[in-house]
Tab-separated table of C-alpha atoms and ligand atoms in Angstrom:
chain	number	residue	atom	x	y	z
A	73	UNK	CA	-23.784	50.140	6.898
A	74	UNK	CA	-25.498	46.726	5.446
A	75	UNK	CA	-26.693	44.440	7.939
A	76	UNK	CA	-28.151	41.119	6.839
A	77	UNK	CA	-30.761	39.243	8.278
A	78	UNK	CA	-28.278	36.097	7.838
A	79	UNK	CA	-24.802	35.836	6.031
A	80	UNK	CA	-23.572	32.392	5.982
A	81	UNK	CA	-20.121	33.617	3.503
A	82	UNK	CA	-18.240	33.942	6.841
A	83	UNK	CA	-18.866	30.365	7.801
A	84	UNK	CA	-18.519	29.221	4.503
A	85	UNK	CA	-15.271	30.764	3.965
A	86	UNK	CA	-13.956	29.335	7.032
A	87	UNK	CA	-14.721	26.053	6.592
A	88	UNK	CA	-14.450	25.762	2.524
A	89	UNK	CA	-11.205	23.695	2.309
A	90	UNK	CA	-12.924	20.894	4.983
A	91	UNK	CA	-16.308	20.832	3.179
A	92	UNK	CA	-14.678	20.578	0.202
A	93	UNK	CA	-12.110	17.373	1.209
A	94	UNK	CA	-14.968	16.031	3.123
A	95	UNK	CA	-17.017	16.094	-0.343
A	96	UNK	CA	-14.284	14.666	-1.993
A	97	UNK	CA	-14.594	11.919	0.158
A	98	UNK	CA	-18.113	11.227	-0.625
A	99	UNK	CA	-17.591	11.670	-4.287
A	100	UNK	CA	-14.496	8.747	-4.419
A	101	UNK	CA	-16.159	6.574	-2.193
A	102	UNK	CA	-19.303	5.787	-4.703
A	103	UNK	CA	-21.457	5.273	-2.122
A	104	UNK	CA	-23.806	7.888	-2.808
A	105	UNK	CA	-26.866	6.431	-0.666
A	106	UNK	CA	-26.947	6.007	3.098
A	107	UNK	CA	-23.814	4.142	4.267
A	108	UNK	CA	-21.517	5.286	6.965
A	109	UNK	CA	-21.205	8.951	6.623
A	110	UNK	CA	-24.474	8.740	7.597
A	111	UNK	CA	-24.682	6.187	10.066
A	112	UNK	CA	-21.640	8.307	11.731
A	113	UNK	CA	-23.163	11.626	11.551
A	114	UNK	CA	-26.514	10.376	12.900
A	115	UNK	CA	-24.234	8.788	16.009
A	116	UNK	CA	-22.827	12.134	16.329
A	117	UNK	CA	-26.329	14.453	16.408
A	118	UNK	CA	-27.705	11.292	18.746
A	119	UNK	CA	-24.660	11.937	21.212
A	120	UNK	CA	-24.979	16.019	21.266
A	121	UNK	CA	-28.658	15.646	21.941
A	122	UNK	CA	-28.398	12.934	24.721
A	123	UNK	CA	-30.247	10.282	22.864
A	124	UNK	CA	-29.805	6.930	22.062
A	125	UNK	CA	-30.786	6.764	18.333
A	126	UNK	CA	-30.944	9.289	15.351
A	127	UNK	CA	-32.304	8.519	11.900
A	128	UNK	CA	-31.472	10.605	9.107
A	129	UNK	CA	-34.119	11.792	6.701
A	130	UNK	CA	-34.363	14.308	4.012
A	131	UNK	CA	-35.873	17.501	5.634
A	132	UNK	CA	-37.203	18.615	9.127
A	133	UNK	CA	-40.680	18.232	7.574
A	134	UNK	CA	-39.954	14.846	6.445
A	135	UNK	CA	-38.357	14.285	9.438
A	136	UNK	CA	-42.354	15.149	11.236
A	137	UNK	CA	-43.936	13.210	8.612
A	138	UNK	CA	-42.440	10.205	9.173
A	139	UNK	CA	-42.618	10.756	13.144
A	140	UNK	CA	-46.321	10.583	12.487
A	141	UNK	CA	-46.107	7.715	10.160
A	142	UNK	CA	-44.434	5.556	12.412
A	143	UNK	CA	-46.305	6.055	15.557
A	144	UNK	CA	-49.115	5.295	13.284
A	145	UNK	CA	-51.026	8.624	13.375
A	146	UNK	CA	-53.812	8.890	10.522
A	147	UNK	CA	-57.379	9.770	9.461
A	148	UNK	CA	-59.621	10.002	12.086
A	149	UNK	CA	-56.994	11.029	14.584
A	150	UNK	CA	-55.945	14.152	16.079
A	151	UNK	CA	-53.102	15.883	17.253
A	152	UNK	CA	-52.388	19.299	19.410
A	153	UNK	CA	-49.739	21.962	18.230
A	154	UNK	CA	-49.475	25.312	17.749
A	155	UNK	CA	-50.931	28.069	15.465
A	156	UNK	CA	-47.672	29.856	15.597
A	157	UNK	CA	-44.892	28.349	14.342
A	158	UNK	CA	-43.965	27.142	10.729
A	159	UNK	CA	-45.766	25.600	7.740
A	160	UNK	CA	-44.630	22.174	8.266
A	161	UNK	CA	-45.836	21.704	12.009
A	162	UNK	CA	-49.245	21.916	10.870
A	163	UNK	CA	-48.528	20.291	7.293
A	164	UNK	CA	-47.566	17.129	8.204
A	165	UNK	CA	-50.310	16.534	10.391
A	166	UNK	CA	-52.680	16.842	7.359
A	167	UNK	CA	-50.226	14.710	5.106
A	168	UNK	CA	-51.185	11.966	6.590
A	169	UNK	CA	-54.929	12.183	7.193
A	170	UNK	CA	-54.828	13.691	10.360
A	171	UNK	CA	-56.059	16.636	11.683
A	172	UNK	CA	-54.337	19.680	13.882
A	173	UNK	CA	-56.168	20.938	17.102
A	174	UNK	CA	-54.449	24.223	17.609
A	175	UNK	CA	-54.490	25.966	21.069
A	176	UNK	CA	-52.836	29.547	22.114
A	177	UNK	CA	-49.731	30.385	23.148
A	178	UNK	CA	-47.934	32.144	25.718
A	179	UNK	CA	-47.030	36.294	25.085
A	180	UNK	CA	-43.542	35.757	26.304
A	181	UNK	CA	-41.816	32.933	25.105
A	182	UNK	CA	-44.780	32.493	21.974
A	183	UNK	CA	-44.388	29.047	22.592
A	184	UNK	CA	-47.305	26.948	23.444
A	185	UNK	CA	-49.488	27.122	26.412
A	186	UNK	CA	-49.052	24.234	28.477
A	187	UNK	CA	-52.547	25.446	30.677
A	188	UNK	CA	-54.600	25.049	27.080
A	189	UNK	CA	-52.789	21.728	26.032
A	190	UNK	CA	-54.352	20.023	29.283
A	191	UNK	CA	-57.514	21.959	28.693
A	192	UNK	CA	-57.884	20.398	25.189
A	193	UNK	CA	-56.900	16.941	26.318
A	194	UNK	CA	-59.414	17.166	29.326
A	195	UNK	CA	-62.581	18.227	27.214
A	196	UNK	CA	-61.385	15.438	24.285
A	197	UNK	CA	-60.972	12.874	27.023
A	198	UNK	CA	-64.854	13.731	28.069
A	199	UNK	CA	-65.641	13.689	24.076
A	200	UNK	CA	-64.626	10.924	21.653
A	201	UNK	CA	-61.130	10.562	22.870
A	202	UNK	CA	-59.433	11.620	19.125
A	203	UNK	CA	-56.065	13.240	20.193
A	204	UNK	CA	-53.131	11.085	19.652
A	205	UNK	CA	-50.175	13.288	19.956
A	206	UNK	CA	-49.161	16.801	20.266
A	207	UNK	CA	-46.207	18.860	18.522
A	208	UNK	CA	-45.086	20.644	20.975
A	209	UNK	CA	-42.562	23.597	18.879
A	210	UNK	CA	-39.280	25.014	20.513
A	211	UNK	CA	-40.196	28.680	18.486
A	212	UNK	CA	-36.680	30.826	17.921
A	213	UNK	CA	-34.433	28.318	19.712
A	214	UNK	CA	-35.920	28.361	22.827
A	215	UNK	CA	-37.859	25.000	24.272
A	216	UNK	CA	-41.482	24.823	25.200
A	217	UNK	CA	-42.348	24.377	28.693
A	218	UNK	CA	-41.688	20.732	28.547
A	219	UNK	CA	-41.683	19.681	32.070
A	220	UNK	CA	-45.671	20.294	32.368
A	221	UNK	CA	-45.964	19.075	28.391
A	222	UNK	CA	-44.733	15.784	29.708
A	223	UNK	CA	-46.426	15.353	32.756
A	224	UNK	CA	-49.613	16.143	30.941
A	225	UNK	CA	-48.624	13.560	27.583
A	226	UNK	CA	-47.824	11.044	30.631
A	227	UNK	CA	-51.350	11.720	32.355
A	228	UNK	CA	-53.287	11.720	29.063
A	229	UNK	CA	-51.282	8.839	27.172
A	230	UNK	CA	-50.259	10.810	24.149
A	231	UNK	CA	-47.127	10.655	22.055
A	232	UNK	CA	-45.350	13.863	22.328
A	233	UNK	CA	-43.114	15.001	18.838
A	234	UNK	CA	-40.898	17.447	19.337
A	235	UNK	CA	-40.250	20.152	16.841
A	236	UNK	CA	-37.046	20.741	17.294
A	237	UNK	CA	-36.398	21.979	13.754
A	238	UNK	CA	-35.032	25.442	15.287
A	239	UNK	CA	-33.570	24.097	18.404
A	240	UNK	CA	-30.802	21.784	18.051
A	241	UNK	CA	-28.752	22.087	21.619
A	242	UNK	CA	-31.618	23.753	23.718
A	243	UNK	CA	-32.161	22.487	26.655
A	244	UNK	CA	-34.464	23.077	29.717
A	245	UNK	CA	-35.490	21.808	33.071
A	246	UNK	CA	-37.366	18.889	33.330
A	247	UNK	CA	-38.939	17.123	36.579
A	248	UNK	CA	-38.078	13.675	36.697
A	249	UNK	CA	-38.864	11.443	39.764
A	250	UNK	CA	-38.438	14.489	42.242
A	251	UNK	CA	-35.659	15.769	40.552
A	252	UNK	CA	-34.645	18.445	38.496
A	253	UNK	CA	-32.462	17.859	35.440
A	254	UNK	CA	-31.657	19.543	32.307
A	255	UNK	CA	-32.573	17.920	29.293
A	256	UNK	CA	-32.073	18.676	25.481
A	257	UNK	CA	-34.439	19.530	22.656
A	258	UNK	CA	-35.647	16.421	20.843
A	259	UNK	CA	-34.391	14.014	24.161
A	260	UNK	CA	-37.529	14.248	25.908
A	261	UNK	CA	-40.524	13.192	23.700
A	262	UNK	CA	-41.475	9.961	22.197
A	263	UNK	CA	-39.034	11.455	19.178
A	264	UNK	CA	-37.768	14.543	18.091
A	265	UNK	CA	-37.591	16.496	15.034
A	266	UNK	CA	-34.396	18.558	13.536
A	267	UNK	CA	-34.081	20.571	9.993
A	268	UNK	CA	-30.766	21.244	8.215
A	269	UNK	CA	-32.240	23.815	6.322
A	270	UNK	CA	-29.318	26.478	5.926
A	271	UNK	CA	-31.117	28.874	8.034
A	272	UNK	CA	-30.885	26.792	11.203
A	273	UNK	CA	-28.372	26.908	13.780
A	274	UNK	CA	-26.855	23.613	12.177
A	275	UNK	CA	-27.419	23.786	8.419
A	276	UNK	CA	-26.376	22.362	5.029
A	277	UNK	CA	-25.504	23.263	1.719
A	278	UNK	CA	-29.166	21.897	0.570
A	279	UNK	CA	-32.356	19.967	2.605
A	280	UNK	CA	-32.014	17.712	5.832
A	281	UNK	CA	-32.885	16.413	8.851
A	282	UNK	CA	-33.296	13.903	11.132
A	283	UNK	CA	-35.662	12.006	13.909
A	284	UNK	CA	-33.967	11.378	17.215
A	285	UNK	CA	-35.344	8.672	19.447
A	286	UNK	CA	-34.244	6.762	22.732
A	287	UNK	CA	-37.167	4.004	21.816
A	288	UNK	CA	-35.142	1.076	19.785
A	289	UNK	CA	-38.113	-0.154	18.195
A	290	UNK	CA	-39.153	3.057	17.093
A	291	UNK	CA	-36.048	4.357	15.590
A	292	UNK	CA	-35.956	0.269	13.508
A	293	UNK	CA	-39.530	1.259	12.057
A	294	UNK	CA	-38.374	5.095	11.481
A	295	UNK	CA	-34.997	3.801	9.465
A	296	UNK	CA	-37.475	2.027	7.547
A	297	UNK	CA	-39.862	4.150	7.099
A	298	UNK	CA	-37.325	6.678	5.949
A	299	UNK	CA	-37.022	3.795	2.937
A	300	UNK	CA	-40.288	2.749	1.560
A	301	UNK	CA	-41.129	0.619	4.730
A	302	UNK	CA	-38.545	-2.085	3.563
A	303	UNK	CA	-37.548	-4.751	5.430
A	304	UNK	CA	-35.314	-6.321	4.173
A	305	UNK	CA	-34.867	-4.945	0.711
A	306	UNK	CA	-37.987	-5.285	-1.561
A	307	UNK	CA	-40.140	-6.872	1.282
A	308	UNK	CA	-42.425	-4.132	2.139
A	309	UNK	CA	-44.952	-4.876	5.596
A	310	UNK	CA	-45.660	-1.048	5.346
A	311	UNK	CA	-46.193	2.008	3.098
A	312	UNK	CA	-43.014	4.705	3.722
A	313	UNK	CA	-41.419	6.594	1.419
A	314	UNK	CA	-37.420	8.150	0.148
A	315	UNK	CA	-37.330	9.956	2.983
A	316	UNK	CA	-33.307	9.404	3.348
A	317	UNK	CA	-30.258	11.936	4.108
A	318	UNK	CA	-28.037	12.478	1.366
A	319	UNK	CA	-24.290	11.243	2.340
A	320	UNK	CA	-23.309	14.771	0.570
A	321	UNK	CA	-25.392	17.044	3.768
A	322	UNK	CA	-23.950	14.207	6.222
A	323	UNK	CA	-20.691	14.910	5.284
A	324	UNK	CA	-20.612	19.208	5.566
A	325	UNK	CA	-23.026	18.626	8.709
A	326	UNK	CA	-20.388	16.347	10.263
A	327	UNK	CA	-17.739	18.703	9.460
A	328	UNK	CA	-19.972	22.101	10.867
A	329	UNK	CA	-21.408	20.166	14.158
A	330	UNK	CA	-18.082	19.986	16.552
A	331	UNK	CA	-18.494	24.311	15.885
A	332	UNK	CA	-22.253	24.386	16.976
A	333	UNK	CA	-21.704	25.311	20.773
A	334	UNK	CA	-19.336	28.294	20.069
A	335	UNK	CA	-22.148	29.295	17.443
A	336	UNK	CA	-24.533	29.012	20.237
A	337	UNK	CA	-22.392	31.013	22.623
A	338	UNK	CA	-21.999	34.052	20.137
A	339	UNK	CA	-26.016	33.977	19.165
A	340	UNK	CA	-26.376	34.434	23.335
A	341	UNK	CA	-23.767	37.144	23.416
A	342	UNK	CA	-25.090	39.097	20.704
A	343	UNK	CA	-28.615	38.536	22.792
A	344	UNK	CA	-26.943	40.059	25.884
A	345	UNK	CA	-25.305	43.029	23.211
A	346	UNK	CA	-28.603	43.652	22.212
A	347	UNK	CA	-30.133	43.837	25.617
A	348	UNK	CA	-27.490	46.152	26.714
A	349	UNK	CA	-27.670	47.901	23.506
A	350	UNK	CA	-31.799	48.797	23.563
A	351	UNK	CA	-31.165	49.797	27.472
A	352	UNK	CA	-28.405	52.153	26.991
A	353	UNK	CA	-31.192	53.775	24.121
A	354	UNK	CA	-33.972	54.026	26.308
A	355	UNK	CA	-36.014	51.635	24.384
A	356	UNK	CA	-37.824	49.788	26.968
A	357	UNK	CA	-41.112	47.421	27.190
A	358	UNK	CA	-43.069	50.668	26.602
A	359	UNK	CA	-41.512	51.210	22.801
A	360	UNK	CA	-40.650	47.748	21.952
A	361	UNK	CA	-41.343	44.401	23.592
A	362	UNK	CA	-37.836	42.927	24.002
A	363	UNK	CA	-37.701	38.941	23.790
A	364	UNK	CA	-38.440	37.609	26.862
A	365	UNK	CA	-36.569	34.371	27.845
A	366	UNK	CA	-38.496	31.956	30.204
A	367	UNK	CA	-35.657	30.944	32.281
A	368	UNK	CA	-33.285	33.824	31.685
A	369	UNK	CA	-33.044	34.956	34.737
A	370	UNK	CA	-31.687	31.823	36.398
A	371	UNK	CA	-28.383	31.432	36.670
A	372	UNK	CA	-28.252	27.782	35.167
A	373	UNK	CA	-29.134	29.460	32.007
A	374	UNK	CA	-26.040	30.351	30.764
A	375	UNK	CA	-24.021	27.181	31.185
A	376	UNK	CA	-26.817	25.254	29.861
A	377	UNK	CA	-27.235	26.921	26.377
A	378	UNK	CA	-31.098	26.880	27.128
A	379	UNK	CA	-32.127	29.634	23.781
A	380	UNK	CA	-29.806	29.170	21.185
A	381	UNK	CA	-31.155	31.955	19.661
A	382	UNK	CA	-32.038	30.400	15.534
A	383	UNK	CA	-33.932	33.977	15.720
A	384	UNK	CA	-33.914	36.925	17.683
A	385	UNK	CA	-37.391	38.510	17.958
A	386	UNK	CA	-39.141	41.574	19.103
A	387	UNK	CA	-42.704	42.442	19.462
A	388	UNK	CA	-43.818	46.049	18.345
A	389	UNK	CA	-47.245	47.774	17.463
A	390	UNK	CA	-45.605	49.568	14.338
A	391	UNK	CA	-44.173	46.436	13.241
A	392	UNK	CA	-44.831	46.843	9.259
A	393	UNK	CA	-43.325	50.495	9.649
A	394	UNK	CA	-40.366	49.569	11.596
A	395	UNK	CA	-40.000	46.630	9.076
A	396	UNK	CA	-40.108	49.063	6.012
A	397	UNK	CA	-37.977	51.379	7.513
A	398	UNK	CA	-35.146	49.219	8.695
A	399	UNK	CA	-35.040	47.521	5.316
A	400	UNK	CA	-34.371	51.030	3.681
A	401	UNK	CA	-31.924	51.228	5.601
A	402	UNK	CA	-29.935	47.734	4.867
A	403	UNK	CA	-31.284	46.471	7.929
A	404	UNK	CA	-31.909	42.513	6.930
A	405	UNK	CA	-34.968	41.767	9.457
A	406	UNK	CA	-37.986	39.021	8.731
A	407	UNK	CA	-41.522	38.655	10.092
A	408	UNK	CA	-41.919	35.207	11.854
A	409	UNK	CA	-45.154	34.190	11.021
A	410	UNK	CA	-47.317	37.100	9.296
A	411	UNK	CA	-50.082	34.985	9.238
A	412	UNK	CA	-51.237	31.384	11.980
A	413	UNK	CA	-51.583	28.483	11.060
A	414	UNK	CA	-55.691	28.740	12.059
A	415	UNK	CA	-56.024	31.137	9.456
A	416	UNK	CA	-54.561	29.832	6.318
A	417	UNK	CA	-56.238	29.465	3.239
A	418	UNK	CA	-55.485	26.033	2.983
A	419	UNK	CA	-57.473	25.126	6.030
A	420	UNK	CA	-60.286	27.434	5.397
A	421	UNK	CA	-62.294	24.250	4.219
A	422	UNK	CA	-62.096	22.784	7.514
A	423	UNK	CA	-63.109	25.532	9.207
A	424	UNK	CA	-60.403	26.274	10.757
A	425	UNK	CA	-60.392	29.955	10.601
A	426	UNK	CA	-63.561	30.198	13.022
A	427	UNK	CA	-61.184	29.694	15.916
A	428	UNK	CA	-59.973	33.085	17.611
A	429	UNK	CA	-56.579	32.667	19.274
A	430	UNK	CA	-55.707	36.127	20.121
A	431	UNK	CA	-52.463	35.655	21.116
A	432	UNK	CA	-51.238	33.967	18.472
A	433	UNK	CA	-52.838	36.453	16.137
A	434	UNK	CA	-51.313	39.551	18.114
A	435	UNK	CA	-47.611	37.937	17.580
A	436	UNK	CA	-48.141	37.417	14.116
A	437	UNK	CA	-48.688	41.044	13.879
A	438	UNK	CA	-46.416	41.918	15.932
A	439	UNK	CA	-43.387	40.130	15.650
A	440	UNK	CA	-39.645	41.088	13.595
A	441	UNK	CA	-36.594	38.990	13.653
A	442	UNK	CA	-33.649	40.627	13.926
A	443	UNK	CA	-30.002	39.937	12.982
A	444	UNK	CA	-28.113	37.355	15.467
A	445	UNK	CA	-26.207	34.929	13.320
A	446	UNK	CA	-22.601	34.186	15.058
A	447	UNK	CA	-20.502	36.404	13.060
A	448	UNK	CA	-22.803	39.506	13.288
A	449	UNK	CA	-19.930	42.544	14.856
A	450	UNK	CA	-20.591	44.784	17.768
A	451	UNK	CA	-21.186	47.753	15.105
A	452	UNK	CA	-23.673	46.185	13.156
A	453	UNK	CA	-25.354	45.763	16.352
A	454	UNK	CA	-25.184	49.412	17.077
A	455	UNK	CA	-26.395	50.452	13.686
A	456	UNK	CA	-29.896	47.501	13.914
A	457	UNK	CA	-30.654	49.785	17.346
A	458	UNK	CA	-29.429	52.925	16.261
A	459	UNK	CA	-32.035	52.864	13.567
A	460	UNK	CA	-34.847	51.439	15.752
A	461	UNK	CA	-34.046	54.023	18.100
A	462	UNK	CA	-34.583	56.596	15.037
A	463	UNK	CA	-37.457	54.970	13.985
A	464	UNK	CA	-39.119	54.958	17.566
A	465	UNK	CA	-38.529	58.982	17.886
A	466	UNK	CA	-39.718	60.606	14.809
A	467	UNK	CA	-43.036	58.697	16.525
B	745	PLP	C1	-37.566	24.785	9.404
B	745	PLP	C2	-38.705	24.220	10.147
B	745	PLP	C3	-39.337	23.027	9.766
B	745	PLP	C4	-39.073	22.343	8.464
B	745	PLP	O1	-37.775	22.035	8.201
B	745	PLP	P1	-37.294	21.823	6.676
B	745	PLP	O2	-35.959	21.206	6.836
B	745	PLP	O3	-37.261	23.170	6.047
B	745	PLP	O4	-38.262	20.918	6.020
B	745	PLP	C5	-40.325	22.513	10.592
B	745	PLP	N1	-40.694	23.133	11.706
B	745	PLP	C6	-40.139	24.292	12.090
B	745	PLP	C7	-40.589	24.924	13.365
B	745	PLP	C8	-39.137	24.885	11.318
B	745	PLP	O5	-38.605	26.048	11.699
């Protein structure tokens, strides 16, 4: 049996003759840049997440480098995220001048530690008072603990950017004035960031993105931002760049998005397959750390689509064996991150690399992705645990 990490021929099958009249479309109508594919897409992704505004740009890590552009983030300044999590995070922050301030995360979700954030902001606030923002990352699908992440950007005065490049529909509980109500990924910060990328839950047929925003101000200087800072045409009061969705993504993305939910729904079941699956083998915490959802356990969960599962991920101490063997065996599986953010080679000038976050650092040697995409069969799930199963007895 052959089981990819990701096949996306299913989905593109199915939906071939609408991508390809909705292209058409596109093609005949000349307008090739912006216009109202876009503007109608954005109104659609601004709707699903609960927010008033969204502003299409060309990738999820343009869609953080503008965040930081427009809320005026640059040299001298600083802003919290996490070592775990991908390239662009971190990237962007440097990009424009700034510099990251990385603290652990938590074992379970591997999202970031909410504790550490207020830590950092406490001992800055006693310092020189550099921290701007933090990018706080929804890792896998699953949001960060954003209920304390807000109260603590509220308390501190710091813009809060959500990554929300893996996490388009998440949602989790958030305390607002005494209540409790569920919010979505990229609703809930200053502004949020999504990526198209054809690996996430909601992807293209090339690069994407987009900022949401309920701020109207904001989402004016973002739009132009996203186009050289131009205001009108040709009259430039500050430096952006062609950071703009193609009409061509739009257009497939509009087509894919009404689907999105039922994706969701089939990434959870396979979740619950898999949990029944590893039971039924014996393979418990003991053999293999099974992902462990923050809010799982409640019964709001389900309804609320709170992990949409963009990857599925275990945690194991023979992780480059079990990698090597599941690969021989046409097992499709992927190692999210091998290496933090703390300890790249980029940042080694900065010093970066002096910092010990063990958890982060245990993860990244830890951690496999496994197969979950929608379309993934019951029997392809039984051969991914069969052979971990194998793989975990011959010791
Ligand atoms: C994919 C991703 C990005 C970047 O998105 P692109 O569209 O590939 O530029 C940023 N952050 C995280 C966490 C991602 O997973």
């Amino acid at each position: 049996m052959n089981v990819p990490l990701l096949d996306l021929k299913p989905q593109t099958k199915f939906f071939r003759e609408k991508i390809l009249t909705a292209l058409t479309e596109v093609i005949d109508s000349t307008q090739y840049i912006l216009g109202p594919v876009v503007q109608e897409f954005e109104q659609s992704v601004a709707n699903y997440c609960g927010v008033d505004h969204g502003i299409g740009v060309s990738s999820g890590t343009d869609a953080l480098l503008i965040s930081l552009m427009a809320l005026d983030i640059g040299p001298g300044d600083l802003v919290l995220t996490t070592p775990y999590t991908f390239f662009a995070t971190m990237g962007s922050i440097m990009r424009v001048g700034a510099r990251p301030v990385f603290v652990d995360i938590k074992p379970d979700s591997m999202n970031i530690d909410p504790q550490l954030v207020a830590m950092a902001l406490e001992k800055d606030r006693q310092g020189d008072s550099k921290i701007k923002a933090i990018i706080p990352v929804h890792l896998f699908g699953q949001c960060a603990d954003m209920s304390e992440m807000m109260t603590i950007a509220n308390k501190y005065n710091i813009y809060v950017i959500e990554d929300a490049a893996q996490a388009i529909g998440s949602a989790c509980p958030v305390a607002e004035k005494g209540e409790t109500i569920w919010k979505k990924a990229g609703s809930m910060g200053d502004v949020g960031c999504f990526s198209f990328f054809p690996s996430k839950n909601l992807g293209g047929i090339g690069d994407g993105g987009m900022v949401t925003t309920n701020d109207e101000k904001l989402a004016e200087r973002l739009r132009s931002f996203r186009n050289h800072g131009a205001k009108p045409k040709y009259y430039h009061s500050f430096i952006g760049g062609n950071f703009r969705l193609d009409p061509v993504q739009a257009a497939v993305l509009a087509v894919k998005l009404p689907y999105l939910n039922d994706w969701h729904k089939k990434r959870q079941e396979n979740r619950n397959t898999y949990d029944k699956l590893f039971l039924e083998a014996g393979l418990t915490e003991a053999a293999i750390d099974l992902p462990s959802a923050v809010f799982a356990s409640k019964p709001e969960a389900a309804t609320k689509n709170h992990h949409i599962y963009n990857q599925y991920v275990i945690k194991t101490e023979k992780r480059d064996e079990l990698r090597a063997f599941l690969l021989d065996n046409n097992v499709g599986c992927e190692v999210y991150y091998p290496l933090c953010l703390h300890q790249q080679e980029c940042l080694r000038p900065y010093g970066y690399n002096k910092q010990s976050l063990p958890v982060a650092e245990k993860a990244a040697k830890q951690s496999l992705a496994l197969p979950i995409y929608p379309e993934l069969v019951y029997e392809q799930q039984q051969y991914v645990v069969a052979m971990i199963s194998k793989f975990i007895q011959a010791g």
